[in-house]
Amino acid sequence: MIDAPPTGLLLITNLNPGSKKLGDEYFSIVQEWRDIELASYGLDKLFSDAQLIPTSSIERREDMSRYFWIS
């Protein structure tokens, strides 16, 4: 995942378009996470778990090509 501050947007790459996991497990995922508050989970843990790539590390075309197919 690549962060894009200050917008609050993020970009997720390398998803498997054939995967049915989200559709099959959506409600159990929501149930697992619905009562978790960011304040108790913690920003440090969130960023660590998400393994965010800062947009500042992909400013050049060569950097972006590590994550995206660019012609």
C-alpha positions as a Python dict, from the first residue, in 0.01 Angstrom:
ca = {
    (1, 'M'): (0, 0, 0),
    (2, 'I'): (117, 345, -88),
    (3, 'D'): (8, 643, 120),
    (4, 'A'): (-83, 975, -36),
    (5, 'P'): (-94, 1241, 237),
    (6, 'P'): (-253, 1478, 310),
    (7, 'T'): (-550, 1343, 113),
    (8, 'G'): (-610, 1035, 325),
    (9, 'L'): (-610, 827, 8),
    (10, 'L'): (-405, 516, -38),
    (11, 'L'): (-324, 295, -332),
    (12, 'I'): (-315, -83, -314),
    (13, 'T'): (-131, -279, -583),
    (14, 'N'): (-71, -640, -682),
    (15, 'L'): (-421, -762, -603),
    (16, 'N'): (-532, -1095, -744),
    (17, 'P'): (-832, -1021, -972),
    (18, 'G'): (-937, -1388, -957),
    (19, 'S'): (-950, -1402, -578),
    (20, 'K'): (-1292, -1452, -418),
    (21, 'K'): (-1158, -1406, -64),
    (22, 'L'): (-1305, -1060, 3),
    (23, 'G'): (-1646, -1158, -131),
    (24, 'D'): (-1647, -1486, 60),
    (25, 'E'): (-1519, -1345, 389),
    (26, 'Y'): (-1649, -988, 383),
    (27, 'F'): (-1895, -1019, 671),
    (28, 'S'): (-1654, -1207, 898),
    (29, 'I'): (-1384, -944, 828),
    (30, 'V'): (-1626, -662, 913),
    (31, 'Q'): (-1736, -844, 1230),
    (32, 'E'): (-1374, -892, 1337),
    (33, 'W'): (-1283, -523, 1290),
    (34, 'R'): (-1605, -328, 1355),
    (35, 'D'): (-1549, -273, 1728),
    (36, 'I'): (-1179, -188, 1703),
    (37, 'E'): (-1105, 181, 1755),
    (38, 'L'): (-797, 346, 1607),
    (39, 'A'): (-714, 508, 1942),
    (40, 'S'): (-682, 168, 2111),
    (41, 'Y'): (-527, -8, 1810),
    (42, 'G'): (-264, 263, 1770),
    (43, 'L'): (-126, 445, 1467),
    (44, 'D'): (217, 287, 1502),
    (45, 'K'): (68, -62, 1490),
    (46, 'L'): (-156, 31, 1197),
    (47, 'F'): (135, 165, 993),
    (48, 'S'): (351, -133, 1085),
    (49, 'D'): (80, -386, 996),
    (50, 'A'): (-7, -211, 669),
    (51, 'Q'): (358, -185, 557),
    (52, 'L'): (287, 148, 391),
    (53, 'I'): (523, 274, 123),
    (54, 'P'): (559, 653, 144),
    (55, 'T'): (486, 836, -180),
    (56, 'S'): (812, 1025, -129),
    (57, 'S'): (996, 699, -206),
    (58, 'I'): (837, 672, -553),
    (59, 'E'): (884, 1022, -687),
    (60, 'R'): (1088, 913, -988),
    (61, 'R'): (967, 697, -1276),
    (62, 'E'): (1232, 435, -1197),
    (63, 'D'): (1102, 411, -841),
    (64, 'M'): (743, 367, -956),
    (65, 'S'): (833, 88, -1196),
    (66, 'R'): (916, -134, -899),
    (67, 'Y'): (546, -139, -812),
    (68, 'F'): (365, -61, -1138),
    (69, 'W'): (392, -161, -1500),
    (70, 'I'): (480, 163, -1679),
    (71, 'S'): (524, 185, -2053),
}
